[in-house]
Coordinates of C-alpha atoms and ligand atoms in Angstrom, one line a residue:
M1 CA 0.2 -0.1 0.0
T2 CA 2.5 2.6 0.9
A3 CA 4.5 1.2 -2.2
T4 CA 1.7 2.2 -4.2
V5 CA 1.4 5.6 -2.8
S6 CA 4.9 6.4 -3.4
L7 CA 4.6 5.3 -6.8
E8 CA 1.8 7.7 -7.3
E9 CA 3.4 10.6 -5.6
H10 CA 6.3 9.7 -7.9
F11 CA 4.2 9.8 -11.1
E12 CA 2.4 12.9 -10.0
H13 CA 5.8 14.9 -9.3
T14 CA 7.5 13.9 -12.4
I15 CA 4.0 15.6 -14.0
E16 CA 4.2 18.5 -12.0
R17 CA 7.9 19.3 -12.6
D18 CA 7.7 18.9 -16.2
Q19 CA 9.9 15.7 -16.4
R20 CA 9.2 12.9 -18.5
I21 CA 7.5 9.7 -17.8
E22 CA 9.4 6.9 -18.9
P23 CA 8.7 2.9 -19.6
R24 CA 10.0 1.8 -16.7
D25 CA 7.7 4.3 -14.2
W26 CA 4.6 3.3 -12.8
V27 CA 1.6 5.2 -14.5
P28 CA -2.2 5.1 -13.5
E29 CA -4.1 2.9 -15.5
G30 CA -6.1 5.8 -17.2
Y31 CA -2.7 7.3 -18.4
R32 CA -1.5 4.1 -19.6
K33 CA -5.0 3.5 -21.7
T34 CA -4.7 7.1 -22.6
M35 CA -1.5 7.1 -24.2
I36 CA -2.0 4.1 -26.0
R37 CA -5.3 5.2 -27.3
Q38 CA -3.7 8.8 -28.6
I39 CA -0.2 7.0 -30.1
A40 CA -1.9 3.8 -31.9
Q41 CA -4.6 6.2 -33.4
H42 CA -1.5 8.4 -34.3
A43 CA 0.5 5.4 -35.8
H44 CA -2.6 4.1 -37.8
S45 CA -3.2 7.9 -39.1
E46 CA 0.3 7.5 -40.5
I47 CA 0.0 4.1 -41.8
I48 CA -3.5 4.6 -43.6
G49 CA -2.4 7.9 -44.4
M50 CA 0.1 6.1 -47.1
Q51 CA -2.8 5.6 -49.3
P52 CA -4.2 8.7 -50.5
E53 CA -1.0 10.1 -51.8
G54 CA 0.1 6.3 -52.3
N55 CA -2.6 7.0 -55.0
W56 CA -0.2 8.9 -57.0
I57 CA 3.0 7.7 -56.9
T58 CA 2.4 5.8 -60.4
R59 CA 1.0 8.7 -62.5
A60 CA 3.5 11.7 -60.7
P61 CA 3.9 13.9 -63.5
S62 CA 7.9 13.6 -63.8
L63 CA 11.0 11.8 -62.0
R64 CA 11.6 14.5 -59.8
R65 CA 7.8 14.5 -58.3
K66 CA 7.9 10.6 -58.3
A67 CA 11.2 10.7 -56.4
I68 CA 9.8 13.2 -53.5
L69 CA 6.2 11.5 -53.4
L70 CA 7.9 8.1 -52.9
A71 CA 10.2 9.6 -50.1
K72 CA 7.4 11.5 -48.2
V73 CA 5.4 8.0 -48.1
Q74 CA 8.3 6.0 -46.9
D75 CA 8.6 8.6 -44.2
E76 CA 5.1 8.2 -42.8
A77 CA 5.6 4.3 -42.9
G78 CA 8.5 5.4 -40.5
H79 CA 6.5 7.6 -38.4
G80 CA 4.2 4.5 -37.7
L81 CA 6.6 2.1 -37.0
Y82 CA 8.1 4.4 -34.4
L83 CA 5.1 5.2 -33.3
Y84 CA 3.6 1.5 -32.9
S85 CA 7.3 1.3 -31.0
A86 CA 6.3 3.9 -28.7
A87 CA 2.9 2.2 -27.8
A88 CA 4.9 -1.0 -27.4
T89 CA 6.9 0.5 -24.5
L90 CA 3.7 0.5 -22.9
G91 CA 2.7 -3.0 -23.1
A92 CA 0.6 -2.6 -26.2
D93 CA 1.1 -5.3 -29.0
R94 CA 1.6 -4.0 -32.1
A95 CA -0.1 -7.1 -34.0
D96 CA -3.1 -6.4 -31.7
L97 CA -3.3 -3.1 -32.4
T98 CA -3.1 -3.7 -36.3
D99 CA -6.1 -6.0 -35.6
K100 CA -7.8 -3.1 -33.8
L101 CA -7.4 -1.1 -36.8
I102 CA -8.5 -3.3 -39.3
N103 CA -11.4 -4.4 -37.4
G104 CA -12.6 -1.0 -36.5
K105 CA -12.2 -0.9 -33.0
Q106 CA -9.3 1.8 -33.0
K107 CA -9.7 5.2 -34.9
Y108 CA -7.7 6.9 -37.3
S109 CA -7.3 10.2 -38.4
S110 CA -10.7 11.6 -40.2
I111 CA -8.8 13.1 -43.1
F112 CA -7.6 10.2 -44.6
N113 CA -11.0 9.2 -45.7
Y114 CA -10.9 11.8 -48.4
P115 CA -10.4 10.8 -52.1
T116 CA -7.3 12.2 -53.7
L117 CA -8.9 13.3 -57.1
T118 CA -6.4 15.4 -58.7
F119 CA -2.2 15.7 -58.8
A120 CA -3.0 19.2 -56.8
D121 CA -3.9 17.0 -54.2
V122 CA -0.6 15.9 -53.4
G123 CA 0.2 19.3 -53.0
V124 CA -2.4 20.4 -50.8
I125 CA -2.2 17.3 -48.4
G126 CA 1.9 18.5 -48.0
W127 CA 0.2 22.0 -47.3
L128 CA -2.6 21.9 -45.1
V129 CA -2.6 18.1 -44.0
D130 CA 0.8 18.2 -42.9
G131 CA 0.6 21.4 -42.0
A132 CA -2.3 20.9 -39.6
A133 CA -0.1 17.8 -38.0
I134 CA 2.7 19.9 -37.5
C135 CA 0.8 22.7 -35.6
N136 CA -0.8 19.9 -33.5
Q137 CA 2.5 17.9 -32.9
V138 CA 5.3 20.4 -32.2
P139 CA 3.6 21.0 -28.8
L140 CA 3.6 17.0 -28.4
C141 CA 7.5 17.3 -28.5
R142 CA 6.6 18.3 -24.7
S143 CA 4.3 15.6 -24.1
S144 CA 4.7 14.0 -20.6
Y145 CA 5.6 10.4 -22.1
G146 CA 9.4 10.4 -23.1
P147 CA 9.0 7.8 -26.0
Y148 CA 6.2 9.6 -27.4
A149 CA 7.6 12.8 -27.2
R150 CA 11.3 12.1 -28.4
A151 CA 9.7 10.2 -31.4
M152 CA 7.6 13.5 -32.2
I153 CA 10.9 15.6 -32.6
R154 CA 12.0 13.3 -35.5
I155 CA 8.5 13.0 -37.0
C156 CA 8.2 16.9 -37.0
K157 CA 11.2 17.5 -38.8
E158 CA 10.3 15.4 -41.4
E159 CA 6.7 16.8 -41.6
S160 CA 8.1 20.2 -42.1
F161 CA 9.7 18.6 -45.3
H162 CA 6.5 17.3 -46.3
Q163 CA 4.8 20.5 -45.8
R164 CA 7.4 22.5 -48.1
Q165 CA 7.2 20.2 -50.7
G166 CA 3.5 20.3 -50.7
Y167 CA 3.7 24.1 -50.9
E168 CA 6.7 24.0 -53.3
L169 CA 4.3 21.7 -55.6
L170 CA 1.3 24.3 -55.4
M171 CA 3.6 27.1 -56.2
T172 CA 5.0 25.4 -59.1
M173 CA 1.3 24.8 -60.1
M174 CA 0.0 28.4 -59.7
K175 CA 2.9 29.5 -62.4
G176 CA 1.3 27.2 -64.6
T177 CA -1.7 27.4 -66.8
D178 CA -5.5 28.5 -65.8
Q179 CA -6.2 24.9 -65.9
Q180 CA -3.6 24.1 -63.2
R181 CA -4.2 27.2 -61.2
E182 CA -8.2 26.1 -61.2
M183 CA -7.0 22.6 -59.8
V184 CA -4.9 24.1 -57.2
Q185 CA -8.2 26.1 -55.9
E186 CA -10.6 22.8 -56.5
A187 CA -8.1 21.0 -54.6
V188 CA -8.1 23.6 -51.8
N189 CA -11.8 23.8 -51.5
R190 CA -12.2 20.3 -50.9
W191 CA -9.0 19.9 -48.5
W192 CA -10.0 23.0 -46.2
W193 CA -12.8 22.0 -44.1
P194 CA -11.5 18.5 -43.2
S195 CA -7.9 19.8 -42.6
L196 CA -10.1 21.6 -39.4
M197 CA -11.5 18.7 -38.4
M198 CA -8.0 17.1 -37.8
F199 CA -7.7 19.0 -34.5
G200 CA -10.7 17.0 -33.0
P201 CA -14.1 18.1 -31.6
P202 CA -14.4 21.4 -30.3
D203 CA -13.4 21.9 -27.0
A204 CA -17.0 21.8 -25.4
D205 CA -17.4 18.2 -27.1
S206 CA -14.2 16.5 -26.4
P207 CA -14.1 14.2 -23.7
N208 CA -10.5 13.7 -23.4
T209 CA -8.9 17.1 -23.4
A210 CA -9.3 18.1 -19.7
Q211 CA -7.6 14.9 -18.5
S212 CA -5.1 14.8 -21.4
M213 CA -4.1 18.2 -20.4
A214 CA -3.8 17.7 -16.5
W215 CA -1.4 15.0 -17.3
K216 CA 0.3 17.2 -19.8
I217 CA -0.3 14.8 -22.3
K218 CA -1.6 17.3 -24.5
R219 CA -0.7 21.0 -24.4
H220 CA -3.0 22.9 -25.9
T221 CA -6.9 22.4 -26.3
N222 CA -8.4 21.4 -29.8
D223 CA -9.9 24.5 -30.4
E224 CA -6.4 26.6 -29.7
L225 CA -4.5 24.7 -32.2
R226 CA -7.4 24.8 -34.7
Q227 CA -7.1 28.6 -34.4
R228 CA -3.4 28.4 -34.5
F229 CA -3.6 26.9 -37.9
V230 CA -6.2 29.1 -39.3
D231 CA -4.1 32.1 -38.2
M232 CA -0.9 30.7 -39.7
S233 CA -2.7 29.2 -43.1
V234 CA -4.6 32.2 -44.3
P235 CA -1.2 34.3 -45.1
Q236 CA 0.2 31.4 -46.7
A237 CA -2.8 31.3 -49.0
E238 CA -2.5 34.8 -49.6
A239 CA 1.0 34.3 -51.0
L240 CA -0.1 31.3 -53.0
G241 CA -2.8 33.4 -54.7
V242 CA -5.7 30.6 -53.3
T243 CA -8.8 31.4 -51.2
F244 CA -10.2 29.4 -48.7
P245 CA -13.9 28.5 -49.3
D246 CA -15.1 30.4 -45.8
P247 CA -17.1 33.4 -46.4
D248 CA -16.5 34.4 -42.6
L249 CA -13.1 34.2 -42.5
K250 CA -11.6 37.6 -41.6
W251 CA -9.3 39.2 -39.3
N252 CA -10.5 40.1 -36.3
A253 CA -8.3 43.1 -34.7
A254 CA -10.0 42.7 -31.3
R255 CA -8.9 39.1 -30.9
G256 CA -5.8 39.4 -33.0
H257 CA -6.8 36.4 -34.5
Y258 CA -8.9 35.5 -37.9
D259 CA -12.5 34.7 -37.3
F260 CA -14.0 31.4 -39.1
G261 CA -17.1 29.8 -40.3
A262 CA -18.7 26.8 -38.3
V263 CA -17.5 23.8 -38.9
D264 CA -19.3 20.7 -39.8
W265 CA -19.5 18.8 -37.1
D266 CA -22.1 16.6 -38.3
E267 CA -19.9 15.7 -41.4
F268 CA -16.9 14.7 -39.2
K269 CA -18.9 12.6 -36.9
N270 CA -20.3 10.6 -40.0
V271 CA -16.7 10.3 -41.0
L272 CA -16.0 9.1 -37.7
K273 CA -18.8 6.4 -37.9
G274 CA -17.3 5.0 -41.0
N275 CA -19.2 6.8 -43.5
G276 CA -17.1 8.9 -45.4
P277 CA -16.3 8.4 -48.8
C278 CA -13.0 6.2 -48.5
N279 CA -13.6 4.5 -44.8
A280 CA -14.8 0.9 -46.3
S281 CA -11.7 1.3 -49.5
R282 CA -9.1 2.6 -47.0
I283 CA -9.6 -0.1 -44.5
A284 CA -10.2 -3.0 -47.2
H285 CA -6.8 -2.1 -48.6
R286 CA -4.8 -2.1 -45.0
R287 CA -6.5 -5.6 -44.5
R288 CA -5.5 -6.7 -47.9
A289 CA -1.8 -5.8 -47.4
H290 CA -1.7 -7.4 -44.1
E291 CA -3.2 -10.5 -45.3
D292 CA -0.9 -10.4 -48.1
G293 CA 2.2 -9.7 -45.8
A294 CA 1.5 -12.9 -43.7
W295 CA 4.5 -14.7 -44.9
V296 CA 6.6 -12.1 -44.2
R297 CA 5.9 -12.5 -40.7
E298 CA 5.9 -16.4 -40.6
A299 CA 9.4 -16.2 -42.4
A300 CA 10.8 -13.4 -40.1
V301 CA 9.6 -15.4 -37.0
A302 CA 11.1 -19.0 -38.3
H303 CA 14.3 -17.2 -39.7
A304 CA 14.5 -15.7 -35.8
E305 CA 13.9 -19.4 -33.9
K306 CA 16.5 -20.8 -36.2
K307 CA 18.8 -18.3 -35.3
E308 CA 18.1 -18.6 -31.6
R309 CA 18.5 -22.8 -31.9
K310 CA 21.6 -22.1 -33.4
Ligands
FAQ401 C1 -6.1 16.1 -31.1 C2 -6.4 14.4 -31.1 C3 -6.5 14.2 -32.5 C4 -7.9 14.1 -30.3 O1 -7.9 14.4 -29.2 P1 -8.2 13.4 -27.7 O2 -7.8 14.1 -26.5 O3 -7.4 12.4 -27.9 O4 -9.4 13.1 -28.0 P2 -11.1 14.0 -28.1 O5 -11.4 13.8 -26.9 O6 -10.9 15.5 -28.6 O7 -12.0 13.7 -29.1 C5 -12.9 12.5 -28.9 C6 -12.8 11.2 -30.1 O8 -12.7 11.6 -31.1 C7 -11.5 11.2 -31.5 N1 -11.0 12.0 -32.5 C8 -10.7 13.3 -32.2 N2 -10.2 14.0 -33.5 C9 -10.2 13.0 -34.4 C10 -9.8 12.6 -36.0 N3 -9.5 13.9 -36.6 N4 -9.9 11.8 -36.3 C11 -10.7 10.8 -36.0 N5 -10.6 10.6 -34.7 C12 -10.7 11.8 -34.0 C13 -10.8 10.8 -30.7 O9 -10.0 10.1 -31.0 C14 -11.5 10.5 -29.6 O10 -12.1 9.2 -29.5 P3 -11.8 8.2 -28.6 O11 -12.1 8.6 -27.2 O12 -10.6 7.5 -29.0 O13 -12.9 6.9 -29.0 C15 -5.3 13.8 -30.1 O14 -5.5 12.5 -29.9 C16 -3.8 14.1 -30.8 O15 -3.3 15.2 -30.7 N6 -3.2 13.1 -31.4 C17 -2.2 12.8 -32.0 C18 -2.0 13.4 -33.5 C19 -2.4 12.4 -34.2 O16 -3.2 11.5 -34.0 N7 -2.4 13.0 -35.9 C20 -2.9 11.8 -36.6 C21 -3.0 12.8 -38.2 S1 -1.5 13.7 -38.7 C22 -0.8 12.7 -39.6 O17 -0.8 11.5 -39.5 C23 0.4 13.1 -40.4 C24 0.5 12.9 -42.2 C25 0.0 13.9 -42.9 C26 0.1 13.7 -44.0 C27 -0.1 12.1 -44.7 C28 0.1 11.3 -43.8 C29 0.3 11.6 -42.4

């Protein structure tokens, strides 16, 4: 009993002093569950997030664009793997997490349930989706769980490269033909609102924020980060020469922020329920890849056993 209290105190003090919790440390069950939930959802997002852009690898318009896109999609696989490893330090089993993903028991980001219809989508995903990811993840480099916070540092560096490649791709298209400029604007129109949904439900409807902030897992609320993203994106859109599909978007000098229109939270909930345009195909694709890869996992286990016997 005394030992449990002192372990609990150690946990509380570590959080209070803004130090990191490490895998060997005792944590409350709720902390472990929340951390596994968030890290697993993040890992699944990186892995499912390979699909929308992967759709364009064989159709990239030049060798240079193809090489960049391949590198980006490979980075996303790497991020997924770091994150599954971080979840493993909390006792989660990677095979079990994959099962939960393909059986719809764990979530991945809503954003990856939208289709990539033109090559401009590759640029807009880099600019807005990676941009939103960076905005959300830079503060997570100070998340209280050490292995997650450290994974975030490298992931954020790579996401910054992803964001820049997207913006550079769009800049190139905007200097092209009228048709290319229209393609960029059309892609921005489709991705803007889903990008704002990446930050999660409004604070008033976010069941996890208060506890995650108290545990310093999250450093800012969903609405704070959404506002930060809007504020940084508007000047970038102006420099690019595109507009966002929101008539209520305007500078509010009194607040020192941009006001923006209401997000369609019914659409968000519907996507979370599995009814987005691509939910079924994303999971079917992931399931097929997992099943097709069974022989590789079996061979790896057989090889490890053989080595051990020797
Ligand atoms: C902010 C939030 C996402 C949600 O805050 P929380 O405190 O955790 O939850 P909250 O109480 O506010 O919400 C209530 C419920 O709603 C769920 N939900 C909320 N929002 C979403 C959503 N958008 N989609 C789906 N579900 C969402 C939430 O899980 C919870 O459900 P649960 O209770 O589990 O059933 C947080 O988990 C976080 O910062 N995660 C780390 C970052 C991360 O995962 N980034 C991934 C994308 S970036 C990337 O992949 C890089 C890339 C770029 C380009 C290409 C490829 C890859």
